[in-house]
Amino acid sequence: MISLFSLPLNDLGFSSVEITCIRSLFATVFLGIYVFFKDRKLFRTALKDLPLLAFIGIGCFLTVCIFYTRSIEENGSSVAAMLMYTSPVWTVFISRFVFKEKITLVKLIALAGVLGGCAMLSFGGKLHITVKGLFIGLATGLFLALYGIGGKIAGKKYSAETVTFYVFLFSSIAGFFVASAWNLPVKVAEQPISLVYFTGLAGLSTAIAYLFYSAGLKTISAGKASMLSTLEIIVATVFGITVFGVNVGIIGYVGIATTILSLVLLEIGDLKHLKNEDLKNNVTVNEAEKANPTCQHNHFNSVK
């Protein structure tokens, strides 16, 4: 839903860096108020974990926003979006070493389908890219992947609210200097309607969105979360078609179908994997019961 708020702000004269800065600031305030009333203990973090949270906020979130802006300037929005969504590739392979997540055949097929679908949706048969733009776009995808990796690590110790709050807090602090934010209050005051757009952008498309993403990282693999997040490009296309009258053509619609089918394949493969794990666990329990009758009684009580 970002385009519903960012495009009008662009029309009002706000640069992408300025929008990112205010977006982070507003999101920090919203989450701060929410955490304050829900449970103030969620503000607590260990000093040794602040560098990780700062890295996610500055080195990942803020960097992605800035790189994505430069990628759009170099390659156009369609190619920039596609290059950003190479992030599942980075995530799957980095997670293999960081979290020991298996790279299964189903995951590779789904990954290829997701990338192919996004390519068809973004390019629509027309490709414009520079060498410089290629590296900037790939860097955007890499840092987006690192956001998921860092969020997964932080999520093992802290709640989604805590992680997301500090990510936006550090992003706001760094963004203040990057965007020369001391001039922004005057700019916003001159165009009060911008407050409405910033509120929607920070509330719906930032605070709530990343809160859900951080919560999701606590229960599913980073690679799977990264692939599922590619639904964003489909939702953005739907908004483009229905709200802004964008024509994606036949190739674009095939891309949407390919992406959705790939994600369904990923889910089916995950369910089969869980089923196989359950079968292995049951076999292990049965063998243990045969070897030790007392184990059967204990297992019965544990099930109860």
mmCIF file of C-alpha atoms in Angstrom:
data_model
loop_
_atom_site.group_PDB
_atom_site.id
_atom_site.type_symbol
_atom_site.label_atom_id
_atom_site.label_comp_id
_atom_site.label_asym_id
_atom_site.label_seq_id
_atom_site.Cartn_x
_atom_site.Cartn_y
_atom_site.Cartn_z
ATOM 1 C CA MET A 1 0.000 0.000 0.000
ATOM 2 C CA ILE A 2 3.074 2.268 0.079
ATOM 3 C CA SER A 3 2.332 3.844 -3.304
ATOM 4 C CA LEU A 4 -1.046 5.117 -2.051
ATOM 5 C CA PHE A 5 0.840 7.430 0.316
ATOM 6 C CA SER A 6 4.327 7.886 -1.175
ATOM 7 C CA LEU A 7 3.255 9.033 -4.646
ATOM 8 C CA PRO A 8 1.134 11.931 -3.306
ATOM 9 C CA LEU A 9 4.068 12.896 -1.054
ATOM 10 C CA ASN A 10 6.377 12.898 -4.083
ATOM 11 C CA ASP A 11 3.903 15.199 -5.804
ATOM 12 C CA LEU A 12 4.059 17.515 -2.777
ATOM 13 C CA GLY A 13 7.816 17.836 -3.238
ATOM 14 C CA PHE A 14 9.170 15.376 -0.656
ATOM 15 C CA SER A 15 12.193 13.344 -1.744
ATOM 16 C CA SER A 16 12.354 9.599 -1.127
ATOM 17 C CA VAL A 17 15.032 10.066 1.548
ATOM 18 C CA GLU A 18 12.885 12.656 3.331
ATOM 19 C CA ILE A 19 9.871 10.349 3.146
ATOM 20 C CA THR A 20 11.943 7.486 4.595
ATOM 21 C CA CYS A 21 13.142 9.682 7.470
ATOM 22 C CA ILE A 22 9.673 10.901 8.478
ATOM 23 C CA ARG A 23 8.228 7.438 7.873
ATOM 24 C CA SER A 24 10.693 5.934 10.380
ATOM 25 C CA LEU A 25 10.095 8.720 12.906
ATOM 26 C CA PHE A 26 6.302 8.402 12.796
ATOM 27 C CA ALA A 27 6.515 4.590 12.969
ATOM 28 C CA THR A 28 8.781 4.854 16.045
ATOM 29 C CA VAL A 29 6.258 7.124 17.768
ATOM 30 C CA PHE A 30 3.320 4.813 16.908
ATOM 31 C CA LEU A 31 5.117 1.697 18.141
ATOM 32 C CA GLY A 32 6.418 3.535 21.201
ATOM 33 C CA ILE A 33 2.880 4.509 22.241
ATOM 34 C CA TYR A 34 1.625 0.978 21.556
ATOM 35 C CA VAL A 35 4.395 -0.679 23.616
ATOM 36 C CA PHE A 36 4.004 1.897 26.420
ATOM 37 C CA PHE A 37 0.390 0.923 26.997
ATOM 38 C CA LYS A 38 0.787 -2.800 26.267
ATOM 39 C CA ASP A 39 3.840 -3.632 28.375
ATOM 40 C CA ARG A 40 6.657 -1.213 29.220
ATOM 41 C CA LYS A 41 8.984 -4.152 29.880
ATOM 42 C CA LEU A 42 9.144 -4.595 26.106
ATOM 43 C CA PHE A 43 11.422 -1.534 25.965
ATOM 44 C CA ARG A 44 14.114 -3.461 27.847
ATOM 45 C CA THR A 45 17.103 -4.745 25.906
ATOM 46 C CA ALA A 46 20.611 -5.835 26.781
ATOM 47 C CA LEU A 47 23.324 -3.317 25.879
ATOM 48 C CA LYS A 48 25.233 -6.029 24.015
ATOM 49 C CA ASP A 49 22.252 -6.476 21.630
ATOM 50 C CA LEU A 50 21.952 -2.794 20.681
ATOM 51 C CA PRO A 51 24.615 -3.063 17.922
ATOM 52 C CA LEU A 52 22.560 -5.827 16.257
ATOM 53 C CA LEU A 53 19.358 -3.760 16.447
ATOM 54 C CA ALA A 54 21.249 -0.701 15.170
ATOM 55 C CA PHE A 55 22.590 -2.753 12.257
ATOM 56 C CA ILE A 56 19.077 -3.916 11.328
ATOM 57 C CA GLY A 57 17.709 -0.371 11.563
ATOM 58 C CA ILE A 58 20.531 1.531 9.869
ATOM 59 C CA GLY A 59 22.458 -1.070 7.896
ATOM 60 C CA CYS A 60 19.339 -2.845 6.613
ATOM 61 C CA PHE A 61 16.065 -0.867 6.727
ATOM 62 C CA LEU A 62 17.435 2.618 6.047
ATOM 63 C CA THR A 63 20.009 1.306 3.562
ATOM 64 C CA VAL A 64 17.364 -0.637 1.618
ATOM 65 C CA CYS A 65 15.207 2.483 1.327
ATOM 66 C CA ILE A 66 18.116 4.619 0.078
ATOM 67 C CA PHE A 67 19.468 1.982 -2.324
ATOM 68 C CA TYR A 68 15.981 1.308 -3.655
ATOM 69 C CA THR A 69 15.563 4.998 -4.402
ATOM 70 C CA ARG A 70 18.860 5.047 -6.318
ATOM 71 C CA SER A 71 17.894 1.854 -8.144
ATOM 72 C CA ILE A 72 14.650 3.450 -9.332
ATOM 73 C CA GLU A 73 16.618 6.460 -10.604
ATOM 74 C CA GLU A 74 19.042 4.197 -12.508
ATOM 75 C CA ASN A 75 16.727 1.450 -13.789
ATOM 76 C CA GLY A 76 13.125 2.595 -13.431
ATOM 77 C CA SER A 77 10.598 1.302 -10.911
ATOM 78 C CA SER A 78 9.852 -2.061 -12.569
ATOM 79 C CA VAL A 79 13.446 -3.256 -12.843
ATOM 80 C CA ALA A 80 14.230 -1.833 -9.394
ATOM 81 C CA ALA A 81 11.382 -3.839 -7.874
ATOM 82 C CA MET A 82 12.536 -7.040 -9.557
ATOM 83 C CA LEU A 83 16.149 -6.621 -8.433
ATOM 84 C CA MET A 84 15.017 -5.898 -4.883
ATOM 85 C CA TYR A 85 13.095 -9.178 -4.898
ATOM 86 C CA THR A 86 16.241 -11.159 -5.540
ATOM 87 C CA SER A 87 16.319 -11.038 -1.714
ATOM 88 C CA PRO A 88 14.907 -14.602 -1.364
ATOM 89 C CA VAL A 89 17.949 -15.907 -3.236
ATOM 90 C CA TRP A 90 20.294 -14.174 -0.801
ATOM 91 C CA THR A 91 18.168 -15.233 2.179
ATOM 92 C CA VAL A 92 17.978 -18.919 1.237
ATOM 93 C CA PHE A 93 21.744 -19.262 0.813
ATOM 94 C CA ILE A 94 22.748 -17.092 3.797
ATOM 95 C CA SER A 95 20.263 -18.979 6.012
ATOM 96 C CA ARG A 96 21.914 -22.232 4.954
ATOM 97 C CA PHE A 97 25.075 -21.151 6.788
ATOM 98 C CA VAL A 98 23.595 -19.027 9.601
ATOM 99 C CA PHE A 99 20.565 -21.121 10.613
ATOM 100 C CA LYS A 100 21.458 -24.439 8.935
ATOM 101 C CA GLU A 101 18.170 -24.290 6.968
ATOM 102 C CA LYS A 102 18.081 -27.017 4.315
ATOM 103 C CA ILE A 103 17.992 -26.037 0.641
ATOM 104 C CA THR A 104 15.495 -28.586 -0.677
ATOM 105 C CA LEU A 105 14.599 -29.255 -4.310
ATOM 106 C CA VAL A 106 11.071 -27.959 -3.687
ATOM 107 C CA LYS A 107 12.485 -24.749 -2.230
ATOM 108 C CA LEU A 108 14.758 -24.248 -5.259
ATOM 109 C CA ILE A 109 11.877 -24.838 -7.703
ATOM 110 C CA ALA A 110 9.641 -22.453 -5.753
ATOM 111 C CA LEU A 111 12.457 -19.889 -5.639
ATOM 112 C CA ALA A 112 12.938 -20.090 -9.410
ATOM 113 C CA GLY A 113 9.178 -19.713 -9.919
ATOM 114 C CA VAL A 114 8.982 -16.694 -7.605
ATOM 115 C CA LEU A 115 11.873 -14.944 -9.367
ATOM 116 C CA GLY A 116 10.497 -15.812 -12.803
ATOM 117 C CA GLY A 117 7.023 -14.591 -11.875
ATOM 118 C CA CYS A 118 8.356 -11.327 -10.454
ATOM 119 C CA ALA A 119 10.507 -10.857 -13.568
ATOM 120 C CA MET A 120 7.502 -11.257 -15.879
ATOM 121 C CA LEU A 121 5.461 -8.934 -13.698
ATOM 122 C CA SER A 122 8.162 -6.267 -13.449
ATOM 123 C CA PHE A 123 9.666 -6.343 -16.928
ATOM 124 C CA GLY A 124 6.555 -7.059 -18.981
ATOM 125 C CA GLY A 125 8.865 -7.972 -21.867
ATOM 126 C CA LYS A 126 10.804 -4.689 -21.700
ATOM 127 C CA LEU A 127 14.193 -4.537 -20.006
ATOM 128 C CA HIS A 128 16.218 -1.395 -19.265
ATOM 129 C CA ILE A 129 19.193 -1.738 -16.953
ATOM 130 C CA THR A 130 22.717 -0.339 -16.546
ATOM 131 C CA VAL A 131 25.745 -2.055 -15.005
ATOM 132 C CA LYS A 132 25.745 0.456 -12.165
ATOM 133 C CA GLY A 133 22.012 -0.011 -11.718
ATOM 134 C CA LEU A 134 22.444 -3.796 -11.631
ATOM 135 C CA PHE A 135 24.860 -3.650 -8.702
ATOM 136 C CA ILE A 136 22.722 -1.104 -6.834
ATOM 137 C CA GLY A 137 19.608 -3.232 -7.363
ATOM 138 C CA LEU A 138 21.330 -6.440 -6.243
ATOM 139 C CA ALA A 139 22.655 -4.602 -3.176
ATOM 140 C CA THR A 140 19.074 -3.621 -2.346
ATOM 141 C CA GLY A 141 18.060 -7.276 -2.410
ATOM 142 C CA LEU A 142 21.065 -8.262 -0.287
ATOM 143 C CA PHE A 143 20.336 -5.735 2.461
ATOM 144 C CA LEU A 144 16.647 -6.659 2.410
ATOM 145 C CA ALA A 145 17.721 -10.272 2.963
ATOM 146 C CA LEU A 146 20.000 -9.197 5.817
ATOM 147 C CA TYR A 147 17.000 -7.496 7.429
ATOM 148 C CA GLY A 148 15.250 -10.861 7.572
ATOM 149 C CA ILE A 149 18.388 -12.625 8.839
ATOM 150 C CA GLY A 150 19.015 -10.005 11.524
ATOM 151 C CA GLY A 151 15.339 -9.968 12.500
ATOM 152 C CA LYS A 152 15.400 -13.760 12.861
ATOM 153 C CA ILE A 153 18.406 -13.586 15.202
ATOM 154 C CA ALA A 154 16.954 -10.750 17.285
ATOM 155 C CA GLY A 155 13.558 -12.474 17.364
ATOM 156 C CA LYS A 156 15.049 -15.384 19.300
ATOM 157 C CA LYS A 157 15.612 -13.084 22.289
ATOM 158 C CA TYR A 158 13.025 -10.342 21.959
ATOM 159 C CA SER A 159 9.396 -9.863 21.002
ATOM 160 C CA ALA A 160 8.378 -8.542 17.581
ATOM 161 C CA GLU A 161 7.370 -5.244 19.227
ATOM 162 C CA THR A 162 10.795 -4.749 20.816
ATOM 163 C CA VAL A 163 12.743 -5.580 17.655
ATOM 164 C CA THR A 164 10.585 -3.416 15.392
ATOM 165 C CA PHE A 165 10.602 -0.442 17.779
ATOM 166 C CA TYR A 166 14.387 -0.283 18.037
ATOM 167 C CA VAL A 167 14.850 -0.894 14.308
ATOM 168 C CA PHE A 168 12.777 2.187 13.513
ATOM 169 C CA LEU A 169 14.331 4.181 16.361
ATOM 170 C CA PHE A 170 17.870 3.693 15.015
ATOM 171 C CA SER A 171 16.657 4.267 11.454
ATOM 172 C CA SER A 172 15.073 7.571 12.536
ATOM 173 C CA ILE A 173 18.239 8.761 14.268
ATOM 174 C CA ALA A 174 20.437 7.987 11.248
ATOM 175 C CA GLY A 175 17.833 9.263 8.796
ATOM 176 C CA PHE A 176 17.755 12.608 10.612
ATOM 177 C CA PHE A 177 21.312 13.327 9.434
ATOM 178 C CA VAL A 178 20.994 11.686 6.005
ATOM 179 C CA ALA A 179 17.904 13.737 5.071
ATOM 180 C CA SER A 180 18.978 17.008 6.778
ATOM 181 C CA ALA A 181 15.766 16.617 8.729
ATOM 182 C CA TRP A 182 16.023 19.910 10.608
ATOM 183 C CA ASN A 183 14.308 21.544 7.610
ATOM 184 C CA LEU A 184 11.459 19.025 7.425
ATOM 185 C CA PRO A 185 9.154 20.477 10.155
ATOM 186 C CA VAL A 186 8.817 23.701 8.143
ATOM 187 C CA LYS A 187 8.196 21.756 4.947
ATOM 188 C CA VAL A 188 5.466 19.666 6.602
ATOM 189 C CA ALA A 189 3.877 22.755 8.214
ATOM 190 C CA GLU A 190 3.608 24.426 4.803
ATOM 191 C CA GLN A 191 1.598 21.428 3.502
ATOM 192 C CA PRO A 192 -0.568 20.066 6.363
ATOM 193 C CA ILE A 193 -2.173 17.432 4.095
ATOM 194 C CA SER A 194 1.206 15.659 4.109
ATOM 195 C CA LEU A 195 0.556 14.652 7.736
ATOM 196 C CA VAL A 196 -2.356 12.503 6.567
ATOM 197 C CA TYR A 197 -0.179 10.681 4.040
ATOM 198 C CA PHE A 198 2.712 10.260 6.489
ATOM 199 C CA THR A 199 0.333 8.878 9.119
ATOM 200 C CA GLY A 200 -1.018 6.269 6.686
ATOM 201 C CA LEU A 201 2.454 5.416 5.399
ATOM 202 C CA ALA A 202 3.995 5.052 8.863
ATOM 203 C CA GLY A 203 1.004 3.340 10.479
ATOM 204 C CA LEU A 204 -0.232 0.867 7.882
ATOM 205 C CA SER A 205 2.718 0.326 5.554
ATOM 206 C CA THR A 206 5.507 0.521 8.134
ATOM 207 C CA ALA A 207 4.661 -0.062 11.806
ATOM 208 C CA ILE A 208 1.954 -2.708 11.324
ATOM 209 C CA ALA A 209 3.623 -4.299 8.274
ATOM 210 C CA TYR A 210 7.066 -4.769 9.856
ATOM 211 C CA LEU A 211 5.494 -5.789 13.171
ATOM 212 C CA PHE A 212 3.783 -8.667 11.368
ATOM 213 C CA TYR A 213 6.980 -9.526 9.480
ATOM 214 C CA SER A 214 9.048 -9.647 12.683
ATOM 215 C CA ALA A 215 6.380 -11.795 14.334
ATOM 216 C CA GLY A 216 6.366 -14.146 11.337
ATOM 217 C CA LEU A 217 10.142 -14.581 11.537
ATOM 218 C CA LYS A 218 9.696 -16.095 14.998
ATOM 219 C CA THR A 219 7.643 -19.024 13.662
ATOM 220 C CA ILE A 220 8.860 -19.743 10.099
ATOM 221 C CA SER A 221 12.233 -19.901 8.379
ATOM 222 C CA ALA A 222 13.890 -16.719 7.109
ATOM 223 C CA GLY A 223 13.996 -18.145 3.571
ATOM 224 C CA LYS A 224 10.290 -18.946 3.539
ATOM 225 C CA ALA A 225 9.399 -15.546 5.024
ATOM 226 C CA SER A 226 11.439 -13.836 2.315
ATOM 227 C CA MET A 227 9.645 -15.766 -0.442
ATOM 228 C CA LEU A 228 6.204 -15.094 1.040
ATOM 229 C CA SER A 229 7.006 -11.380 1.219
ATOM 230 C CA THR A 230 7.240 -11.315 -2.587
ATOM 231 C CA LEU A 231 3.425 -11.223 -2.506
ATOM 232 C CA GLU A 232 4.035 -7.518 -1.927
ATOM 233 C CA ILE A 233 4.824 -7.001 -5.609
ATOM 234 C CA ILE A 234 1.542 -8.701 -6.583
ATOM 235 C CA VAL A 235 -0.487 -6.602 -4.135
ATOM 236 C CA ALA A 236 1.303 -3.480 -5.384
ATOM 237 C CA THR A 237 0.379 -4.454 -8.956
ATOM 238 C CA VAL A 238 -3.258 -4.951 -7.987
ATOM 239 C CA PHE A 239 -3.307 -1.450 -6.466
ATOM 240 C CA GLY A 240 -1.611 -0.128 -9.591
ATOM 241 C CA ILE A 241 -4.285 -1.697 -11.817
ATOM 242 C CA THR A 242 -7.322 -0.763 -9.693
ATOM 243 C CA VAL A 243 -6.258 2.639 -8.342
ATOM 244 C CA PHE A 244 -3.752 4.060 -10.846
ATOM 245 C CA GLY A 245 -4.968 2.334 -14.029
ATOM 246 C CA VAL A 246 -1.669 0.545 -14.787
ATOM 247 C CA ASN A 247 -1.779 -2.013 -17.634
ATOM 248 C CA VAL A 248 0.520 -4.998 -16.890
ATOM 249 C CA GLY A 249 -0.395 -6.960 -20.038
ATOM 250 C CA ILE A 250 -0.618 -10.729 -20.560
ATOM 251 C CA ILE A 251 2.970 -11.330 -19.402
ATOM 252 C CA GLY A 252 2.253 -9.517 -16.147
ATOM 253 C CA TYR A 253 -0.803 -11.653 -15.391
ATOM 254 C CA VAL A 254 1.174 -14.823 -16.174
ATOM 255 C CA GLY A 255 3.812 -13.546 -13.734
ATOM 256 C CA ILE A 256 1.191 -13.120 -10.994
ATOM 257 C CA ALA A 257 -0.090 -16.673 -11.547
ATOM 258 C CA THR A 258 3.456 -18.108 -11.599
ATOM 259 C CA THR A 259 4.396 -16.394 -8.337
ATOM 260 C CA ILE A 260 1.260 -17.542 -6.531
ATOM 261 C CA LEU A 261 1.626 -21.144 -7.761
ATOM 262 C CA SER A 262 5.278 -21.171 -6.649
ATOM 263 C CA LEU A 263 4.319 -20.019 -3.151
ATOM 264 C CA VAL A 264 1.603 -22.700 -3.007
ATOM 265 C CA LEU A 265 4.253 -25.265 -4.012
ATOM 266 C CA LEU A 266 6.489 -23.971 -1.230
ATOM 267 C CA GLU A 267 3.680 -24.414 1.300
ATOM 268 C CA ILE A 268 2.843 -27.929 0.096
ATOM 269 C CA GLY A 269 6.506 -28.913 0.275
ATOM 270 C CA ASP A 270 6.718 -27.523 3.800
ATOM 271 C CA LEU A 271 3.645 -29.514 4.912
ATOM 272 C CA LYS A 272 5.109 -32.730 3.474
ATOM 273 C CA HIS A 273 8.371 -32.020 5.303
ATOM 274 C CA LEU A 274 6.509 -31.576 8.609
ATOM 275 C CA LYS A 275 4.543 -34.776 7.992
ATOM 276 C CA ASN A 276 7.754 -36.726 7.368
ATOM 277 C CA GLU A 277 9.255 -35.286 10.556
ATOM 278 C CA ASP A 278 6.177 -36.403 12.511
ATOM 279 C CA LEU A 279 6.470 -39.927 11.081
ATOM 280 C CA LYS A 280 10.142 -40.097 12.068
ATOM 281 C CA ASN A 281 9.299 -38.911 15.575
ATOM 282 C CA ASN A 282 6.545 -41.528 15.922
ATOM 283 C CA VAL A 283 8.922 -44.287 14.796
ATOM 284 C CA THR A 284 11.491 -43.119 17.347
ATOM 285 C CA VAL A 285 8.885 -43.105 20.131
ATOM 286 C CA ASN A 286 7.625 -46.611 19.211
ATOM 287 C CA GLU A 287 11.154 -48.015 19.193
ATOM 288 C CA ALA A 288 11.823 -46.449 22.576
ATOM 289 C CA GLU A 289 8.594 -47.928 23.995
ATOM 290 C CA LYS A 290 9.556 -51.436 22.827
ATOM 291 C CA ALA A 291 12.978 -51.092 24.389
ATOM 292 C CA ASN A 292 11.618 -49.698 27.681
ATOM 293 C CA PRO A 293 7.995 -50.403 28.743
ATOM 294 C CA THR A 294 8.185 -47.565 31.277
ATOM 295 C CA CYS A 295 8.700 -45.157 28.395
ATOM 296 C CA GLN A 296 5.245 -46.005 27.037
ATOM 297 C CA HIS A 297 3.628 -44.929 30.327
ATOM 298 C CA ASN A 298 5.647 -41.684 30.381
ATOM 299 C CA HIS A 299 4.813 -40.948 26.739
ATOM 300 C CA PHE A 300 1.105 -41.481 27.481
ATOM 301 C CA ASN A 301 1.261 -39.019 30.356
ATOM 302 C CA SER A 302 3.163 -36.460 28.247
ATOM 303 C CA VAL A 303 0.498 -36.694 25.516
ATOM 304 C CA LYS A 304 -2.243 -36.198 28.133
#
